[in-house]
mmCIF file of C-alpha atoms in Angstrom:
data_model
loop_
_atom_site.group_PDB
_atom_site.id
_atom_site.type_symbol
_atom_site.label_atom_id
_atom_site.label_comp_id
_atom_site.label_asym_id
_atom_site.label_seq_id
_atom_site.Cartn_x
_atom_site.Cartn_y
_atom_site.Cartn_z
ATOM 1 C CA UNK A 669 0.000 0.000 0.000
ATOM 2 C CA UNK A 670 2.123 2.853 -1.299
ATOM 3 C CA UNK A 671 1.492 6.490 -0.460
ATOM 4 C CA UNK A 672 0.009 9.046 -2.813
ATOM 5 C CA UNK A 673 -2.319 12.021 -2.551
ATOM 6 C CA UNK A 674 -4.644 10.926 -5.334
ATOM 7 C CA UNK A 675 -8.316 11.042 -4.390
ATOM 8 C CA UNK A 676 -9.551 7.860 -2.722
ATOM 9 C CA UNK A 677 -13.202 7.024 -2.060
ATOM 10 C CA UNK A 678 -13.743 4.785 0.965
ATOM 11 C CA UNK A 679 -17.340 3.551 1.204
ATOM 12 C CA UNK A 680 -18.469 2.961 4.780
ATOM 13 C CA UNK A 681 -20.136 -0.425 5.214
ATOM 14 C CA UNK A 682 -22.262 1.166 7.927
ATOM 15 C CA UNK A 683 -24.572 2.066 5.021
ATOM 16 C CA UNK A 684 -24.442 -1.387 3.387
ATOM 17 C CA UNK A 685 -26.830 -4.333 3.765
ATOM 18 C CA UNK A 686 -25.771 -5.847 7.088
ATOM 19 C CA UNK A 687 -27.071 -9.263 6.082
ATOM 20 C CA UNK A 688 -24.876 -9.348 2.978
ATOM 21 C CA UNK A 689 -21.575 -7.670 3.862
ATOM 22 C CA UNK A 690 -19.288 -9.878 1.810
ATOM 23 C CA UNK A 691 -21.219 -9.425 -1.418
ATOM 24 C CA UNK A 692 -21.727 -5.718 -0.739
ATOM 25 C CA UNK A 693 -17.981 -5.159 -0.318
ATOM 26 C CA UNK A 694 -17.169 -7.072 -3.491
ATOM 27 C CA UNK A 695 -19.852 -5.160 -5.395
ATOM 28 C CA UNK A 696 -18.746 -1.708 -4.285
ATOM 29 C CA UNK A 697 -15.089 -2.500 -4.984
ATOM 30 C CA UNK A 698 -16.020 -3.711 -8.461
ATOM 31 C CA UNK A 699 -17.768 -0.358 -8.950
ATOM 32 C CA UNK A 700 -14.658 1.667 -8.158
ATOM 33 C CA UNK A 701 -14.183 1.917 -4.390
ATOM 34 C CA UNK A 702 -10.554 2.521 -3.446
ATOM 35 C CA UNK A 703 -10.742 1.505 0.232
ATOM 36 C CA UNK A 704 -13.359 -0.128 2.457
ATOM 37 C CA UNK A 705 -14.140 1.791 5.657
ATOM 38 C CA UNK A 706 -15.307 -0.133 8.720
ATOM 39 C CA UNK A 707 -16.833 1.875 11.587
ATOM 40 C CA UNK A 708 -16.413 0.188 14.974
ATOM 41 C CA UNK A 709 -18.576 1.686 17.749
ATOM 42 C CA UNK A 710 -18.867 0.589 21.359
ATOM 43 C CA UNK A 711 -21.973 2.296 22.790
ATOM 44 C CA UNK A 712 -19.687 4.025 25.303
ATOM 45 C CA UNK A 713 -17.370 6.378 23.419
ATOM 46 C CA UNK A 714 -20.205 6.947 20.950
ATOM 47 C CA UNK A 715 -23.957 6.311 21.383
ATOM 48 C CA UNK A 716 -24.184 3.304 19.064
ATOM 49 C CA UNK A 717 -23.017 -0.307 18.784
ATOM 50 C CA UNK A 718 -21.741 -1.777 15.543
ATOM 51 C CA UNK A 719 -18.987 -4.291 14.829
ATOM 52 C CA UNK A 720 -16.112 -6.008 16.593
ATOM 53 C CA UNK A 721 -13.018 -7.990 15.586
ATOM 54 C CA UNK A 722 -14.965 -11.173 14.610
ATOM 55 C CA UNK A 723 -16.940 -9.257 11.959
ATOM 56 C CA UNK A 724 -13.783 -7.582 10.673
ATOM 57 C CA UNK A 725 -12.103 -10.975 10.411
ATOM 58 C CA UNK A 726 -15.114 -12.463 8.627
ATOM 59 C CA UNK A 727 -15.197 -9.772 5.938
ATOM 60 C CA UNK A 728 -11.425 -9.565 5.470
ATOM 61 C CA UNK A 729 -11.444 -12.184 2.720
ATOM 62 C CA UNK A 730 -13.919 -10.095 0.718
ATOM 63 C CA UNK A 731 -11.776 -6.933 0.802
ATOM 64 C CA UNK A 732 -9.394 -6.720 -2.128
ATOM 65 C CA UNK A 733 -8.320 -3.124 -1.554
ATOM 66 C CA UNK A 734 -7.498 -1.512 1.806
ATOM 67 C CA UNK A 735 -9.437 -2.314 4.972
ATOM 68 C CA UNK A 736 -9.638 0.981 6.835
ATOM 69 C CA UNK A 737 -10.892 0.309 10.379
ATOM 70 C CA UNK A 738 -12.059 3.321 12.384
ATOM 71 C CA UNK A 739 -12.302 2.669 16.122
ATOM 72 C CA UNK A 740 -14.896 4.811 17.874
ATOM 73 C CA UNK A 741 -14.261 2.987 21.129
ATOM 74 C CA UNK A 742 -12.614 3.625 24.502
ATOM 75 C CA UNK A 743 -10.323 2.213 25.640
ATOM 76 C CA UNK A 744 -8.496 1.217 22.444
ATOM 77 C CA UNK A 745 -5.328 -0.523 23.605
ATOM 78 C CA UNK A 746 -6.867 -3.817 24.815
ATOM 79 C CA UNK A 747 -8.293 -4.454 21.330
ATOM 80 C CA UNK A 748 -5.336 -3.593 19.105
ATOM 81 C CA UNK A 749 -4.042 -7.147 18.767
ATOM 82 C CA UNK A 750 -7.531 -8.479 18.023
ATOM 83 C CA UNK A 751 -7.972 -6.073 15.118
ATOM 84 C CA UNK A 752 -4.489 -6.899 13.866
ATOM 85 C CA UNK A 753 -5.379 -10.600 13.932
ATOM 86 C CA UNK A 754 -8.626 -9.759 12.122
ATOM 87 C CA UNK A 755 -6.668 -8.265 9.221
ATOM 88 C CA UNK A 756 -7.098 -4.489 9.481
ATOM 89 C CA UNK A 757 -4.687 -2.600 7.229
ATOM 90 C CA UNK A 758 -5.240 0.798 8.856
ATOM 91 C CA UNK A 759 -6.404 1.144 12.459
ATOM 92 C CA UNK A 760 -7.548 4.604 13.528
ATOM 93 C CA UNK A 761 -8.008 5.645 17.149
ATOM 94 C CA UNK A 762 -9.570 8.878 18.385
ATOM 95 C CA UNK A 763 -7.314 11.338 20.146
ATOM 96 C CA UNK A 764 -10.203 11.830 22.612
ATOM 97 C CA UNK A 765 -10.448 8.101 23.465
ATOM 98 C CA UNK A 766 -7.742 8.029 26.087
ATOM 99 C CA UNK A 767 -4.899 9.893 27.786
ATOM 100 C CA UNK A 768 -2.031 8.174 25.967
ATOM 101 C CA UNK A 769 -2.582 8.481 22.216
ATOM 102 C CA UNK A 770 1.196 8.359 21.602
ATOM 103 C CA UNK A 771 1.397 4.922 23.235
ATOM 104 C CA UNK A 772 -1.701 3.734 21.378
ATOM 105 C CA UNK A 773 -0.313 4.721 17.985
ATOM 106 C CA UNK A 774 3.003 3.021 18.733
ATOM 107 C CA UNK A 775 1.150 -0.146 19.700
ATOM 108 C CA UNK A 776 -0.890 -0.096 16.471
ATOM 109 C CA UNK A 777 2.262 0.117 14.356
ATOM 110 C CA UNK A 778 3.948 -2.481 16.531
ATOM 111 C CA UNK A 779 1.073 -4.863 15.766
ATOM 112 C CA UNK A 780 1.781 -4.504 12.034
ATOM 113 C CA UNK A 781 -0.931 -2.028 11.034
ATOM 114 C CA UNK A 782 -0.795 1.550 9.779
ATOM 115 C CA UNK A 783 -1.872 3.905 12.588
ATOM 116 C CA UNK A 784 -4.458 6.618 12.125
ATOM 117 C CA UNK A 785 -5.653 9.298 14.519
ATOM 118 C CA UNK A 786 -9.153 10.815 14.430
ATOM 119 C CA UNK A 787 -10.467 14.187 15.565
ATOM 120 C CA UNK A 788 -14.038 14.915 16.637
ATOM 121 C CA UNK A 789 -15.596 18.153 15.321
ATOM 122 C CA UNK A 790 -14.974 19.953 18.610
ATOM 123 C CA UNK A 791 -11.295 18.967 18.807
ATOM 124 C CA UNK A 792 -8.732 21.333 17.270
ATOM 125 C CA UNK A 793 -6.077 20.310 14.766
ATOM 126 C CA UNK A 794 -3.401 21.169 17.333
ATOM 127 C CA UNK A 795 -4.429 18.099 19.360
ATOM 128 C CA UNK A 796 -2.500 15.863 16.935
ATOM 129 C CA UNK A 797 0.496 18.137 16.332
ATOM 130 C CA UNK A 798 2.811 16.005 18.476
ATOM 131 C CA UNK A 799 1.946 12.669 16.829
ATOM 132 C CA UNK A 800 2.087 13.496 13.110
ATOM 133 C CA UNK A 801 5.373 11.596 12.791
ATOM 134 C CA UNK A 802 3.709 8.477 14.222
ATOM 135 C CA UNK A 803 0.698 8.217 11.910
ATOM 136 C CA UNK A 804 -0.171 7.333 8.337
ATOM 137 C CA UNK A 805 -3.572 9.023 8.436
ATOM 138 C CA UNK A 806 -5.474 11.809 10.171
ATOM 139 C CA UNK A 807 -9.251 11.392 10.104
ATOM 140 C CA UNK A 808 -11.299 14.575 10.442
ATOM 141 C CA UNK A 809 -14.850 13.955 11.587
ATOM 142 C CA UNK A 810 -17.360 16.196 9.820
ATOM 143 C CA UNK A 811 -20.227 14.793 11.871
ATOM 144 C CA UNK A 812 -20.406 13.906 15.544
ATOM 145 C CA UNK A 813 -19.466 10.210 15.530
ATOM 146 C CA UNK A 814 -22.015 7.539 16.310
ATOM 147 C CA UNK A 815 -24.479 7.350 13.445
ATOM 148 C CA UNK A 816 -24.500 7.410 9.668
ATOM 149 C CA UNK A 817 -26.519 9.856 7.599
ATOM 150 C CA UNK A 818 -25.935 12.919 9.776
ATOM 151 C CA UNK A 819 -25.778 16.512 8.579
ATOM 152 C CA UNK A 820 -22.332 17.655 7.473
ATOM 153 C CA UNK A 821 -20.358 20.025 9.728
ATOM 154 C CA UNK A 822 -17.961 22.278 7.802
ATOM 155 C CA UNK A 823 -14.378 21.600 8.910
ATOM 156 C CA UNK A 824 -12.637 23.320 5.987
ATOM 157 C CA UNK A 825 -10.438 25.513 8.178
ATOM 158 C CA UNK A 826 -9.317 22.539 10.274
ATOM 159 C CA UNK A 827 -8.423 20.519 7.184
ATOM 160 C CA UNK A 828 -6.392 23.390 5.756
ATOM 161 C CA UNK A 829 -4.572 23.757 9.063
ATOM 162 C CA UNK A 830 -3.798 20.040 9.170
ATOM 163 C CA UNK A 831 -2.573 20.058 5.594
ATOM 164 C CA UNK A 832 -0.129 22.841 6.480
ATOM 165 C CA UNK A 833 0.969 21.008 9.639
ATOM 166 C CA UNK A 834 1.549 17.734 7.773
ATOM 167 C CA UNK A 835 3.705 19.358 5.109
ATOM 168 C CA UNK A 836 5.620 16.752 3.124
ATOM 169 C CA UNK A 837 5.006 13.907 5.573
ATOM 170 C CA UNK A 838 3.394 10.837 3.922
ATOM 171 C CA UNK A 839 0.177 11.243 5.911
ATOM 172 C CA UNK A 840 -3.315 10.964 4.442
ATOM 173 C CA UNK A 841 -6.090 13.356 5.441
ATOM 174 C CA UNK A 842 -9.374 11.480 5.600
ATOM 175 C CA UNK A 843 -12.819 13.065 5.928
ATOM 176 C CA UNK A 844 -15.587 11.083 7.600
ATOM 177 C CA UNK A 845 -19.178 12.318 7.658
ATOM 178 C CA UNK A 846 -21.688 13.746 5.227
ATOM 179 C CA UNK A 847 -19.516 13.341 2.133
ATOM 180 C CA UNK A 848 -21.411 13.688 -1.157
ATOM 181 C CA UNK A 849 -20.893 15.501 -4.477
ATOM 182 C CA UNK A 850 -21.790 18.812 -2.814
ATOM 183 C CA UNK A 851 -19.574 18.633 0.279
ATOM 184 C CA UNK A 852 -16.646 16.541 -0.982
ATOM 185 C CA UNK A 853 -15.083 19.122 -3.335
ATOM 186 C CA UNK A 854 -14.414 21.680 -0.605
ATOM 187 C CA UNK A 855 -12.720 19.033 1.535
ATOM 188 C CA UNK A 856 -10.621 17.900 -1.423
ATOM 189 C CA UNK A 857 -9.653 21.488 -2.190
ATOM 190 C CA UNK A 858 -8.667 22.021 1.451
ATOM 191 C CA UNK A 859 -6.206 19.118 1.290
ATOM 192 C CA UNK A 860 -8.060 15.856 1.947
ATOM 193 C CA UNK A 861 -7.264 12.796 -0.156
ATOM 194 C CA UNK A 862 -9.493 10.102 1.412
ATOM 195 C CA UNK A 863 -13.248 10.625 1.510
ATOM 196 C CA UNK A 864 -15.438 8.262 3.527
ATOM 197 C CA UNK A 865 -18.943 8.046 2.094
ATOM 198 C CA UNK A 866 -21.738 5.810 3.298
ATOM 199 C CA UNK A 867 -25.244 6.776 2.276
ATOM 200 C CA UNK A 868 -23.935 8.780 -0.692
ATOM 201 C CA UNK A 869 -22.369 5.635 -2.200
ATOM 202 C CA UNK A 870 -24.856 2.920 -1.275
ATOM 203 C CA UNK A 871 -28.089 4.824 -1.954
ATOM 204 C CA UNK A 872 -30.201 3.484 -4.779
ATOM 205 C CA UNK A 873 -28.224 0.280 -5.243
ATOM 206 C CA UNK A 874 -28.002 -3.290 -4.014
ATOM 207 C CA UNK A 875 -25.902 -6.389 -4.567
ATOM 208 C CA UNK A 876 -28.221 -7.403 -7.416
ATOM 209 C CA UNK A 877 -28.159 -3.878 -8.847
ATOM 210 C CA UNK A 878 -24.739 -2.431 -8.043
ATOM 211 C CA UNK A 879 -24.480 0.018 -10.950
ATOM 212 C CA UNK A 880 -25.759 2.893 -8.764
ATOM 213 C CA UNK A 881 -22.742 2.361 -6.480
ATOM 214 C CA UNK A 882 -20.453 3.135 -9.378
ATOM 215 C CA UNK A 883 -22.560 6.084 -10.476
ATOM 216 C CA UNK A 884 -22.466 7.506 -6.964
ATOM 217 C CA UNK A 885 -18.689 7.058 -6.629
ATOM 218 C CA UNK A 886 -18.095 8.665 -10.022
ATOM 219 C CA UNK A 887 -20.343 11.585 -9.082
ATOM 220 C CA UNK A 888 -18.163 12.340 -6.054
ATOM 221 C CA UNK A 889 -14.957 12.033 -8.098
ATOM 222 C CA UNK A 890 -16.301 14.227 -10.893
ATOM 223 C CA UNK A 891 -17.417 16.911 -8.443
ATOM 224 C CA UNK A 892 -13.952 16.968 -6.871
ATOM 225 C CA UNK A 893 -12.153 16.981 -10.227
ATOM 226 C CA UNK A 894 -14.280 19.884 -11.407
ATOM 227 C CA UNK A 895 -13.313 22.063 -8.456
ATOM 228 C CA UNK A 896 -9.668 21.142 -7.919
#
């Protein structure tokens, strides 16, 4: 998994058919998805419950691209090895999830995964300034984490600040929340290169009719290409 700043669309399986994850992942990848984004929520750090390591392990064999696992859980450290064993390529922890994010990121890399750090909307970019040399990705939340389909919160200024802070480091800026052809271009222009999209990708399609997935992905790409 080499580094580049080309635009990557990472559909969130939170918006997929839960009863058919394997086929959904294969369908959306065939329609042009660059990464697969897996939202893990614990009902404690965020007000929702989703998936754990067994689900991640079960769907691993269906992911042909990059499995991007976003932990919205606290604590993180006790589960790092389990997600490594499950096959996560990128494991992202929230800076707000515990007092020792530096240690957490070291442990993620030590377990053989690429570490990511996420920021809630109310957390400033400066909160990750001391760990930029430890991460492969910074995830900027543009909704309050916990549920899909929320209204987008404009974080353009934060993304621009992060892009300046990152400089020439090989660190992706990922945007998670409310991404669609209207909101994605301003995030791309501000410096993001990974866009997580759930409802905007999966709407109107299904495993038996996956063409809309491709149409939706291309609509986001086209909107970004038009602006940038």
